[in-house]
Coordinates of C-alpha atoms and ligand atoms in Angstrom, one line a residue:
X293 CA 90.6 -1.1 54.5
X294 CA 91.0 -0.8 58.6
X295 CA 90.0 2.7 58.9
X296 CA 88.7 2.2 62.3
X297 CA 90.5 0.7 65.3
X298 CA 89.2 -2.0 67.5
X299 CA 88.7 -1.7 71.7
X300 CA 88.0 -5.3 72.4
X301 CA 87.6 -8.8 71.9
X302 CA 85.3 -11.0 73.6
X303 CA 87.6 -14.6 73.5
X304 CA 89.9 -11.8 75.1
X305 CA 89.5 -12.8 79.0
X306 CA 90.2 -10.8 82.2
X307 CA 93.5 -12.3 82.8
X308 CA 94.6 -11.4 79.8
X309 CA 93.6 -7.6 80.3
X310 CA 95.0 -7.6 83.4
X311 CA 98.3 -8.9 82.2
X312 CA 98.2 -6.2 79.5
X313 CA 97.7 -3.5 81.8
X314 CA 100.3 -4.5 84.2
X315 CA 102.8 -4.4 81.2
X316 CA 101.3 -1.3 80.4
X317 CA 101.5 0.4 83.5
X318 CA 105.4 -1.2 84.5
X319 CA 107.0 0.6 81.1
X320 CA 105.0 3.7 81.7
X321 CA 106.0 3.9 85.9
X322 CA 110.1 3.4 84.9
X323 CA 109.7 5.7 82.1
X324 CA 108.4 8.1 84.3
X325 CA 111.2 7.8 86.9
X326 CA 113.6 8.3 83.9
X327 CA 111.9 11.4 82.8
X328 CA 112.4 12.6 86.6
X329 CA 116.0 11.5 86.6
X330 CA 116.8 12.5 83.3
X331 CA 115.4 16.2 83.3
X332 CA 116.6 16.5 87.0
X333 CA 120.0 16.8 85.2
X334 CA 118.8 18.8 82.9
X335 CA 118.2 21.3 85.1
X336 CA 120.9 21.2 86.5
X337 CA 123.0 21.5 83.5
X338 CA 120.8 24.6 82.6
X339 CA 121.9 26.3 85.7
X340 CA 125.4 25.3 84.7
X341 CA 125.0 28.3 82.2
X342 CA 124.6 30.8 85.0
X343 CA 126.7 29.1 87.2
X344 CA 129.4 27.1 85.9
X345 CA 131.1 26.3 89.4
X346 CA 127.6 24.9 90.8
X347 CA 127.8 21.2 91.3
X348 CA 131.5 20.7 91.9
X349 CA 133.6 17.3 91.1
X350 CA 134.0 15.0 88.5
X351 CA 130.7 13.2 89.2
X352 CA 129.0 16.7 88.6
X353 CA 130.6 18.2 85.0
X354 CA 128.8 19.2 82.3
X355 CA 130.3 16.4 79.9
X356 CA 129.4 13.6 82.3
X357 CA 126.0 15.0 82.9
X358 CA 125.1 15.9 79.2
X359 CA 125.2 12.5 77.8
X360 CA 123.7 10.8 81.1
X361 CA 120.6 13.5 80.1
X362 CA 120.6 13.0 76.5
X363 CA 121.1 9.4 76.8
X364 CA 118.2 9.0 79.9
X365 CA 115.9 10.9 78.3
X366 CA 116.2 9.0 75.2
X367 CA 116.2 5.5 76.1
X368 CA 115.0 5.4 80.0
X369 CA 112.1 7.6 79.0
X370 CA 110.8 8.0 75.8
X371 CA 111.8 4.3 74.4
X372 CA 110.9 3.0 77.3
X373 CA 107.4 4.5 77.7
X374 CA 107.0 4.5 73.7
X375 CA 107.6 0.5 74.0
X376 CA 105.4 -0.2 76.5
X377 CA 102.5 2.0 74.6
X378 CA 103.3 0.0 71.3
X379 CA 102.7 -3.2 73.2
X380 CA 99.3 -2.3 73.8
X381 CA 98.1 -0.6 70.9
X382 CA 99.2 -3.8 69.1
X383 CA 97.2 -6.2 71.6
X384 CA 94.2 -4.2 71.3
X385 CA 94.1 -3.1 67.8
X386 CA 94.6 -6.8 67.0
X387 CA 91.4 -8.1 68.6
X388 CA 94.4 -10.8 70.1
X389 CA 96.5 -11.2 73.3
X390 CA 100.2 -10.3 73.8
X391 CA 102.3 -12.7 71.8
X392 CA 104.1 -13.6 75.6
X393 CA 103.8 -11.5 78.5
X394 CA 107.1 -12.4 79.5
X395 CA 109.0 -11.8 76.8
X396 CA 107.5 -8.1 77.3
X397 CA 109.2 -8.6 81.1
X398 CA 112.2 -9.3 80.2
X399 CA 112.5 -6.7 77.5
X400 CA 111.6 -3.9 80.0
X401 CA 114.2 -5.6 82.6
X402 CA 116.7 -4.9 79.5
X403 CA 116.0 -1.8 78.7
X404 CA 116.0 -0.7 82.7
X405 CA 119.3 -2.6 83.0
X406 CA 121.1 -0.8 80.2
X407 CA 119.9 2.6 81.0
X408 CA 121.1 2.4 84.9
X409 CA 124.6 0.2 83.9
X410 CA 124.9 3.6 80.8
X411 CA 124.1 5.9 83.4
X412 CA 126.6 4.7 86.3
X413 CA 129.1 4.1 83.4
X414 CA 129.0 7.6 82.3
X415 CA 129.1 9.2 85.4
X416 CA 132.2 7.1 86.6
X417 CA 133.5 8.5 83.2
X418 CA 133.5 5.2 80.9
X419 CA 132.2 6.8 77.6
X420 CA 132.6 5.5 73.8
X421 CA 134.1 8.7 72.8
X422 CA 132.3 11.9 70.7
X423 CA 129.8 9.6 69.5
X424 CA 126.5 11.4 69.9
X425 CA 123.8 9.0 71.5
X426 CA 125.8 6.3 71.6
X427 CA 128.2 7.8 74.6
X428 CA 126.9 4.4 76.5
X429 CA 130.5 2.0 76.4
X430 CA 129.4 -0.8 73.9
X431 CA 128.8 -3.8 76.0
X432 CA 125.8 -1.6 77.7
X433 CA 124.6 -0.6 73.9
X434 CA 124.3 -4.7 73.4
X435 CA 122.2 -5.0 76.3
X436 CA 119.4 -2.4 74.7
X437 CA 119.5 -4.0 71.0
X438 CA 119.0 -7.1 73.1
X439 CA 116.0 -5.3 74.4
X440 CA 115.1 -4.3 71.0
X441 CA 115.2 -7.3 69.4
X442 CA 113.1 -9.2 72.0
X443 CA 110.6 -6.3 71.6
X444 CA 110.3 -6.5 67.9
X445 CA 110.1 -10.4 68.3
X446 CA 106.8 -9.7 70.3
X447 CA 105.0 -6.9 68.7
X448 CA 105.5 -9.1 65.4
X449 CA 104.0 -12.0 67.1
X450 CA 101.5 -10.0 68.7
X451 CA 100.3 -8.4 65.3
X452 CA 100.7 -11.5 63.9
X453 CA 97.9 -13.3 65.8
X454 CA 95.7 -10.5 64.3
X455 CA 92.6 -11.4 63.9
X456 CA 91.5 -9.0 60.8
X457 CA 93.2 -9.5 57.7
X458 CA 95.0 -6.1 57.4
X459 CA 97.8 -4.6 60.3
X460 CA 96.5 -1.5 61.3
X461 CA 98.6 1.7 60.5
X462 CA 99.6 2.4 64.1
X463 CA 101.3 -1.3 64.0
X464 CA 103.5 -0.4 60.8
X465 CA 104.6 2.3 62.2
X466 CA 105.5 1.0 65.7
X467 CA 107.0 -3.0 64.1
X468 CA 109.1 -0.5 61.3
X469 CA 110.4 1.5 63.7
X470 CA 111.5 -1.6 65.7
X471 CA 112.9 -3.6 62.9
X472 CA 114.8 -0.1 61.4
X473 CA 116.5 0.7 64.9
X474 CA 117.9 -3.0 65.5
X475 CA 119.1 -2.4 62.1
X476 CA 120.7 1.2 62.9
X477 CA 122.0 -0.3 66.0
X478 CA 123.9 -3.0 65.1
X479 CA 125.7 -0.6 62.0
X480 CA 126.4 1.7 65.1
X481 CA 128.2 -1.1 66.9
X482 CA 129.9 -2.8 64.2
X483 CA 133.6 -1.3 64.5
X484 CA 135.3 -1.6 61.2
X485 CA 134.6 1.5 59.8
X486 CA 134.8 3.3 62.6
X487 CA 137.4 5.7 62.0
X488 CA 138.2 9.0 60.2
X489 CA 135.4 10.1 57.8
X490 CA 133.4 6.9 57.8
X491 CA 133.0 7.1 61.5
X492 CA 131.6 10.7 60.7
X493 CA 129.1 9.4 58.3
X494 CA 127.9 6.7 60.6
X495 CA 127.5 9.1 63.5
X496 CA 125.3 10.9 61.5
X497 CA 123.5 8.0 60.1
X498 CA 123.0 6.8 64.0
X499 CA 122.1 10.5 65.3
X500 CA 119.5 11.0 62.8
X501 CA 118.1 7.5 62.4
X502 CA 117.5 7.3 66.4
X503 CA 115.4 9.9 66.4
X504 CA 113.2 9.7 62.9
X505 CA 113.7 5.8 62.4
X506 CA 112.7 5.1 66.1
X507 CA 110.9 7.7 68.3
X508 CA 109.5 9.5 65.1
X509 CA 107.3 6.2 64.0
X510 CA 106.7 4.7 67.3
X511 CA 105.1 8.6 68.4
X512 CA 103.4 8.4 64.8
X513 CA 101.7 5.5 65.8
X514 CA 100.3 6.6 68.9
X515 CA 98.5 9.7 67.6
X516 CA 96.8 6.9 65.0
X517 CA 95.8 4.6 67.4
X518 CA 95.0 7.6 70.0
X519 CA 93.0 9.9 67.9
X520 CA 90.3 8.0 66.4
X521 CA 89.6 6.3 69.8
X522 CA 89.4 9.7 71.3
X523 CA 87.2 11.2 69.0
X524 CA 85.3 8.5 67.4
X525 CA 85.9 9.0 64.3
X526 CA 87.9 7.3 62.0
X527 CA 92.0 8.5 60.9
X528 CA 91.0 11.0 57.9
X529 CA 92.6 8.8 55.4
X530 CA 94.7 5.6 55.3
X531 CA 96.4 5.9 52.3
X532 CA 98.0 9.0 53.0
X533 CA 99.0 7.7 56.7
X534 CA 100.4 4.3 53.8
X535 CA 102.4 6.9 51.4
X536 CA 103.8 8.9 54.8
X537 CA 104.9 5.5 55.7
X538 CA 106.8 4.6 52.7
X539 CA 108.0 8.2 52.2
X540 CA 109.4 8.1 55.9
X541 CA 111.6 4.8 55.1
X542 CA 112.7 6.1 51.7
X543 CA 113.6 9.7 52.8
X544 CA 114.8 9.7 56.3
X545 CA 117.7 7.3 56.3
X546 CA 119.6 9.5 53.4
X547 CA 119.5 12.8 55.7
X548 CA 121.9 12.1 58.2
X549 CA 125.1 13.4 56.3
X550 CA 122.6 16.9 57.0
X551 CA 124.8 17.2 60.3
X552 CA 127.7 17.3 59.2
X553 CA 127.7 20.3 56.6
X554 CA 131.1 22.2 55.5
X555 CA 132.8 18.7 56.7
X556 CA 135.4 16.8 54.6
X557 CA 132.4 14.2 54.2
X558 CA 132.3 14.4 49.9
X559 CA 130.4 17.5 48.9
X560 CA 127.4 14.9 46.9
X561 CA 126.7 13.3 49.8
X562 CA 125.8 16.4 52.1
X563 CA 123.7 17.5 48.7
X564 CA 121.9 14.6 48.4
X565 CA 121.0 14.7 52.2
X566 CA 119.8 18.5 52.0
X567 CA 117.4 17.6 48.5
X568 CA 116.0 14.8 50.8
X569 CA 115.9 16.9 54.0
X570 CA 113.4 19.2 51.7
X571 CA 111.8 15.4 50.7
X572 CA 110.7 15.1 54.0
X573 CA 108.6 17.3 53.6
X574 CA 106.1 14.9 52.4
X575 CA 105.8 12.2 55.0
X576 CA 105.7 15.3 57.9
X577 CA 103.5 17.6 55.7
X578 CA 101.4 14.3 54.6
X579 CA 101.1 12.7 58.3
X580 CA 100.4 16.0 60.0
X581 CA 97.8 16.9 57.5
X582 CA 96.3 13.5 58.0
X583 CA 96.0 13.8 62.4
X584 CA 94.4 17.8 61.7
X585 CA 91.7 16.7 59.0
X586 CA 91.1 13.9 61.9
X587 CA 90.4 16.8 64.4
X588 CA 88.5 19.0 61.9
X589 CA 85.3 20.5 63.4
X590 CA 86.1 18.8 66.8
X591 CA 87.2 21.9 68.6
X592 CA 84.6 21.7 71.2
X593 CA 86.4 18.2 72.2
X594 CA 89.7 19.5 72.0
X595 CA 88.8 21.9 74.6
X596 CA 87.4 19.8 76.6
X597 CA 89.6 16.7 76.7
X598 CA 93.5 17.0 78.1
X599 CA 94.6 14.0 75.9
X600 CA 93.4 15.8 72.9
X601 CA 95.1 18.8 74.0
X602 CA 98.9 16.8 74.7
X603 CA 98.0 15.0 71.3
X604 CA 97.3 18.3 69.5
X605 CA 100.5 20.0 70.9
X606 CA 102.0 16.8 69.4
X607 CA 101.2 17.3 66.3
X608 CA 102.2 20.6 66.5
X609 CA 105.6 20.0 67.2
X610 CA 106.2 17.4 64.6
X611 CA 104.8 20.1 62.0
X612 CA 106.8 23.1 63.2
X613 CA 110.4 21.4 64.1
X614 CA 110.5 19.0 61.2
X615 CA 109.7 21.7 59.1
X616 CA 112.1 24.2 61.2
X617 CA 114.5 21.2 60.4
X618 CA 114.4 21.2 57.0
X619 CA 114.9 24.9 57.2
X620 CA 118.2 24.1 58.8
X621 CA 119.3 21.9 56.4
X622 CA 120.2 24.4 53.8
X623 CA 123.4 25.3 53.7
X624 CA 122.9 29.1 53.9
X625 CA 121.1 28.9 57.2
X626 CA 122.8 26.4 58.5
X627 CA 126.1 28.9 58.0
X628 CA 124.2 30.8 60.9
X629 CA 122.7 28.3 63.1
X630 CA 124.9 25.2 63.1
X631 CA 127.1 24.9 66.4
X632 CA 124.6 27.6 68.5
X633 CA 121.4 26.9 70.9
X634 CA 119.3 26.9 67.9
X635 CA 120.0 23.9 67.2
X636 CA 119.2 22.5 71.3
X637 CA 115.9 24.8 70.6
X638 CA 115.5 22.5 67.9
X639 CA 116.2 19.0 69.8
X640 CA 113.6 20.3 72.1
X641 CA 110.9 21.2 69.9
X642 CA 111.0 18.0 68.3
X643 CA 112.0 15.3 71.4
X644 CA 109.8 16.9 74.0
X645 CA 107.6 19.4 71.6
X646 CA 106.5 16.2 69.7
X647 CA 107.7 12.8 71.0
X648 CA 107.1 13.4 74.6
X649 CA 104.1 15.2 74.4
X650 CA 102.2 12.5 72.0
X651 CA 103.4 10.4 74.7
X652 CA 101.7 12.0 77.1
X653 CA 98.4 11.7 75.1
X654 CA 98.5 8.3 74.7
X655 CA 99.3 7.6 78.2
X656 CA 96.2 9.5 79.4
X657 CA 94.5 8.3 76.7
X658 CA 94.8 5.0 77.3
X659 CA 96.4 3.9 80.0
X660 CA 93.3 4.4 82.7
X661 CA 91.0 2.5 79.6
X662 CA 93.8 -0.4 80.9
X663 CA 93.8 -0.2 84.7
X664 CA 90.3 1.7 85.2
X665 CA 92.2 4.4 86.9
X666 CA 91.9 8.5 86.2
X667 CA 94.0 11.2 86.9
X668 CA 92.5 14.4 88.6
X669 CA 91.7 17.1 86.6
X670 CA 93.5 19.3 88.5
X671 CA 96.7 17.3 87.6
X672 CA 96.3 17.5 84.1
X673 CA 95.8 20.9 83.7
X674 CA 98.8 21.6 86.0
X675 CA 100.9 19.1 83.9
X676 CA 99.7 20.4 80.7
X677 CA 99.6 24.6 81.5
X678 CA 103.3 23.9 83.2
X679 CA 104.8 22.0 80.4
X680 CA 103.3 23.9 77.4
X681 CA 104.2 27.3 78.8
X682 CA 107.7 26.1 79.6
X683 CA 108.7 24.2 76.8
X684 CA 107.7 27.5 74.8
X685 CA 109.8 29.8 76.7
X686 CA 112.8 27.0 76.4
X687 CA 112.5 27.1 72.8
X688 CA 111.7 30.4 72.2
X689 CA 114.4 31.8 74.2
X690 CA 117.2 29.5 72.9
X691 CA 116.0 29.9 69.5
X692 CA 116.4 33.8 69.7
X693 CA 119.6 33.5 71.2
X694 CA 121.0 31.0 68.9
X695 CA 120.0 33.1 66.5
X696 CA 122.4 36.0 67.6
X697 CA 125.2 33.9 68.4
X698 CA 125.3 32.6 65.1
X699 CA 125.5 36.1 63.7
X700 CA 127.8 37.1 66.3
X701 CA 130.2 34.4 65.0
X702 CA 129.5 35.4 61.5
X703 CA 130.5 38.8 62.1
X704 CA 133.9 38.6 63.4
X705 CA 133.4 40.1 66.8
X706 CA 135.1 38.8 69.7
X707 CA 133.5 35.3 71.1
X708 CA 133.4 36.6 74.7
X709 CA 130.7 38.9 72.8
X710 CA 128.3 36.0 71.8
X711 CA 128.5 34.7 75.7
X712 CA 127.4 37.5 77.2
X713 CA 125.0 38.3 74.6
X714 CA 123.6 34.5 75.3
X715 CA 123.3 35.5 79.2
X716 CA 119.6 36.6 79.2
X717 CA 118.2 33.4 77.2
X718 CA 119.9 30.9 78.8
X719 CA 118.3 32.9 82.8
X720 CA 115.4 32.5 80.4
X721 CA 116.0 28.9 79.3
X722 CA 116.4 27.9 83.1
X723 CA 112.7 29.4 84.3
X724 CA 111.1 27.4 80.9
X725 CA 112.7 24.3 82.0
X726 CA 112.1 24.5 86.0
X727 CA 108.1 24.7 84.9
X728 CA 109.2 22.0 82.4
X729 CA 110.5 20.0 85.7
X730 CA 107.7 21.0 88.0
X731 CA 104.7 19.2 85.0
X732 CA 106.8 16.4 84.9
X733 CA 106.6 16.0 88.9
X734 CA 102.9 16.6 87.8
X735 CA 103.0 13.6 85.2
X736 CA 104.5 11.3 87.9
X737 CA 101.5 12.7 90.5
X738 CA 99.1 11.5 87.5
X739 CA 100.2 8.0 86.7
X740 CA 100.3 7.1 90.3
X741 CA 96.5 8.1 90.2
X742 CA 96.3 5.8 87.1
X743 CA 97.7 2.6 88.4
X744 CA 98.2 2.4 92.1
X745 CA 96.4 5.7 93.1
X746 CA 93.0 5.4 95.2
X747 CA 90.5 6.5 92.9
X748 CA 88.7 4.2 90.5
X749 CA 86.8 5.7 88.5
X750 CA 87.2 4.9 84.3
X751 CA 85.7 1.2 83.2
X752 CA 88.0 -0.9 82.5
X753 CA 88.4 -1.5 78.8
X754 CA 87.5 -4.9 78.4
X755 CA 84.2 -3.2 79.9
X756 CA 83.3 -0.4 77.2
X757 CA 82.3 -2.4 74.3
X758 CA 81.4 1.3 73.0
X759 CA 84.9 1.8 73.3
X760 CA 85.4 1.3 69.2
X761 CA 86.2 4.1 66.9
X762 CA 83.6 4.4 64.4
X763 CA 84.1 2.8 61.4
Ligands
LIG1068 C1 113.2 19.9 82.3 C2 113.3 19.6 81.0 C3 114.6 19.7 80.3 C4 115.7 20.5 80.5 C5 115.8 21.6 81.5 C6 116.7 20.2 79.5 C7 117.9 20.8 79.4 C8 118.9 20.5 78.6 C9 120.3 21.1 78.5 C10 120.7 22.2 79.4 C11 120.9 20.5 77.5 C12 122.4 20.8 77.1 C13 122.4 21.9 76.0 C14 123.8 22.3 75.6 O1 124.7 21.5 75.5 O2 123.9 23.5 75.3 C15 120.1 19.6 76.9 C16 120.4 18.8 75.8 C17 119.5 17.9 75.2 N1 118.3 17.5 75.7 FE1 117.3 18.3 77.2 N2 116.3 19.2 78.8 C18 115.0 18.8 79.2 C19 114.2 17.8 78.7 C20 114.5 17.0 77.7 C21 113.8 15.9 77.2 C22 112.4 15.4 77.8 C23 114.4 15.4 76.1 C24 114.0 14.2 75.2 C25 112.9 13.5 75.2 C26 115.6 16.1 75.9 C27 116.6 15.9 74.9 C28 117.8 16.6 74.8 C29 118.7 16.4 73.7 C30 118.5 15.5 72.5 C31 119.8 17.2 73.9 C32 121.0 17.4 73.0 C33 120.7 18.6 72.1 C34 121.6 18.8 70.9 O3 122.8 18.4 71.0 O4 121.2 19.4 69.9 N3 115.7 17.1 76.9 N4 118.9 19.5 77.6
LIG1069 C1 112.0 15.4 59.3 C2 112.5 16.5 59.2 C3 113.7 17.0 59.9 C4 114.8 17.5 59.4 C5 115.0 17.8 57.9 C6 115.7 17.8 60.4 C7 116.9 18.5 60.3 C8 117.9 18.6 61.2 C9 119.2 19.2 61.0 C10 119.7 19.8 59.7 C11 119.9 19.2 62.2 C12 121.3 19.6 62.4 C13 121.4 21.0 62.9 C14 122.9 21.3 63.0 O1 123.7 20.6 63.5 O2 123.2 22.5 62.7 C15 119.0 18.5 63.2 C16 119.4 18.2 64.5 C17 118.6 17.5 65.3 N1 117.3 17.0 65.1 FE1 116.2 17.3 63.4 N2 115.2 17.4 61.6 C18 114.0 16.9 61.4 C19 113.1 16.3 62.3 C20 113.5 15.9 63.6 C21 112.6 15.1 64.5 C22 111.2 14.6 64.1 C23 113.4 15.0 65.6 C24 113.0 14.2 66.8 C25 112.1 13.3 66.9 C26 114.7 15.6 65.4 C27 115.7 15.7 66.3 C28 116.9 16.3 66.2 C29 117.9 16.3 67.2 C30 117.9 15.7 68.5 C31 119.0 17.1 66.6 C32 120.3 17.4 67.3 C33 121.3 16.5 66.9 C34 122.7 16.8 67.4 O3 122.9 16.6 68.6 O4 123.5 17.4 66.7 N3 114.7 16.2 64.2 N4 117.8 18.2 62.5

């Protein structure tokens, strides 16, 4: 069984690395501008809390900006930079070359294209309608499953030209996820059953599935590619990373009708999502366990290594919101906390609490092992300290406040109430997310020192032959 993962092949040549890491380091420089876009308007639509009048015109209103955020941060960023990660992890835990560079340009032209043409379209106030995460006006939506399908068409290939006989775990996660979302994409487009309750049902189908069919496996298989290479050690066990695998794919695409609780949707199906929203228990319970046996009796490397650190707060937040999520699946709770910032606490314990901080271990695990580039120190731990403190005040504070709001509404008092009462955590949700902002600047600072900054410091991969995980 591959326990171990791979660094290198020698019938791998330098152009070949050098075409790898230019990939590399293209998706992970537009993600990052993304991430600075995108969370620039989030900012600003925190603010709008405190100051509803700030930012005046149609170009500047909270329901233009809130889907060009959610939307930006979701497929400029994290699919973007996710993609580009998955391309090589599946190069160099193959022993092989990319299955065609070009193919890998022309999916991140796609992807770019669709997320400026989604952005302009939204602000100008062209939007599909109350369909959350899919705001983007259709033809835009066929321009990114364009970029999805060329992307699965290349990891397969890549993984493909393999040249052990098993695909390493990282690469089912990252080819599934793939395959699933071109599948969830095109039921999301398809329009005849769009209306009434079955649009309902496919919204939440679509809402779920985005983020546990796509960024959910593609972040999974970072942290196995990623931790074994960091520590040197092999993923604690492979058939539990296998049976989270299969219990992901089996589990997750039942939960969506989970949003859409109290709702004329038929009273079995929201059921049968809640008993499998307690399911998933397994594949989160399962994986997570597998990634902390991985790090067991390695503290002294967690402390001393910041892509350990962003991996471990990863893991974290894939434990604590999926678990917080099935939580908020039961109808009892959810008679509190649906409709309130809970719920956004949510969103962001698990989007940037998990998926974007296991993308920022892989990047600085990897990326200067690509380009032979490092980041300061001093720029990690500004990036790290910054966003850790402020994503925990975010999601603290919101979900405190939620919290009361939801027990306000229960309680009959007047709604003004539950607005006023919200005023302190969302000043407090602000200061979490202007640190969040100021890491991210950070981030950017840090992947310029990785690929066009002046220091060269790290080897190149294709020159640490003790680069491999141990077996
Ligand atoms: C500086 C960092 C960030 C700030 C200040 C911020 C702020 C916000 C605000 C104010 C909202 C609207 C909340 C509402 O309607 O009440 C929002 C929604 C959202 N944001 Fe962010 N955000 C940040 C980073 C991110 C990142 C990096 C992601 C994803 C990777 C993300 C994903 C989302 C999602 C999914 C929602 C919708 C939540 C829901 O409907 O439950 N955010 N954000
Ligand atoms: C696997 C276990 C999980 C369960 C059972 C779960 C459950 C839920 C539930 C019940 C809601 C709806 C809350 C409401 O509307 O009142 C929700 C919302 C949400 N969840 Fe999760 N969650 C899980 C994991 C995740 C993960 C891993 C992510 C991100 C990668 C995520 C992202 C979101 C987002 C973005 C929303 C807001 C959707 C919206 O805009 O309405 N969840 N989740």
């Amino acid at each position: 069984m591959p326990t171990s993962v791979t660094a290198h092949d020698a019938s791998v040549d330098e152009t070949d690395d050098r075409a790898l890491a230019s990939i590399f380091a293209a998706y992970t420089i537009t993600a990052t501008v993304w991430l600075l876009f995108a969370t620039g308007v989030g900012i600003l639509l925190a603010y709008k809390f405190g100051a509803p009048d700030f930012g005046r015109g149609a170009w500047l209103t909270f329901g233009r900006l809130r889907p060009i955020h959610t939307n930006a941060t979701f497929y400029g960023w994290a699919s973007i930079a996710l993609v580009g990660m998955a391309y090589y992890v599946a190069a160099r835990s193959s022993r092989t070359v990319l299955f065609s560079a070009k193919l890998a340009w022309i999916g991140l032209a796609l992807f770019n294209v669709a997320a400026l043409a989604g952005t302009i379209a939204l602000d100008l106030g062209y939007n599909d309608g109350n369909l959350e995460y899919r705001e983007w006006p259709w033809p835009i939506r066929l321009v990114f499953l364009a970029a999805l399908v060329v992307t699965a068409w290349n990891l397969i290939g890549t993984v493909a030209r393999r040249r052990s006989e098993d695909i390493y775990l990282s690469n089912w996660y990252t080819i599934g996820g793939v395959l699933w979302t071109c599948i969830v994409a095109v039921v999301a487009i398809l329009p005849w059953y769009q209306y009434g309750l079955g649009q309902v049902s496919v919204s939440g189908y679509y809402m779920h599935n985005a983020v546990g069919m796509w960024f959910t496996p593609l972040a999974l298989g970072i942290f196995y590619y990623a931790l074994p290479k960091l520590l040197n050690r092999p993923i604690y066990s492979y058939a539990l990373g296998v049976l989270a695998f299969w219990t992901n794919l089996v589990f997750y695409p039942i939960i969506g009708a989970h949003h859409f609780l109290f709702s004329p949707l038929p009273w079995w199906l929201q059921t049968t999502a809640i008993v499998f929203s307690v399911a998933m228990l397994v594949p989160v319970w399962g994986g997570s366990a597998n990634f902390l046996l991985t790090m067991r009796g390695r503290m002294r490397d967690l402390t001393h290594s910041y892509p350990l650190m962003f991996i471990l707060v990863g893991v974290i937040g894939y434990l604590v919101g999926s678990t917080q999520g099935t939580a908020e699946a039961f109808r009892s709770l959810q008679e509190v906390w649906h409709f309130t910032n809970f719920t956004i606490g949510h969103s962001h314990l698990t989007m940037y609490g998990f998926v974007t901080f296991a993308i920022w271990g892989g990047v600085y695990a990897l990326l200067p092992l690509a380009t032979g580039r490092e980041p300061g120190r001093a720029g990690l731990m500004l990036h790290f300290w910054m966003a850790v403190v402020g994503s925990f005040i975010y999601v603290i504070s919101l979900s405190i406040g939620g919290t009361i709001q939801g027990l306000n509404w229960k309680s009959g008092v007047p709604f003004i109430q539950s607005v006023v009462d919200m005023q302190a955590y969302h000043v407090w949700r602000g200061v979490g997310g202007s640190l969040m902002f100021l890491s991210h600047v950070a981030f950017a600072w840090n992947v310029w020192r990785m690929t066009y900054g002046r220091t060269a410091k790290a080897a190149p991969v294709a020159a640490l032959p003790a680069a491999e995980a141990a077996a």
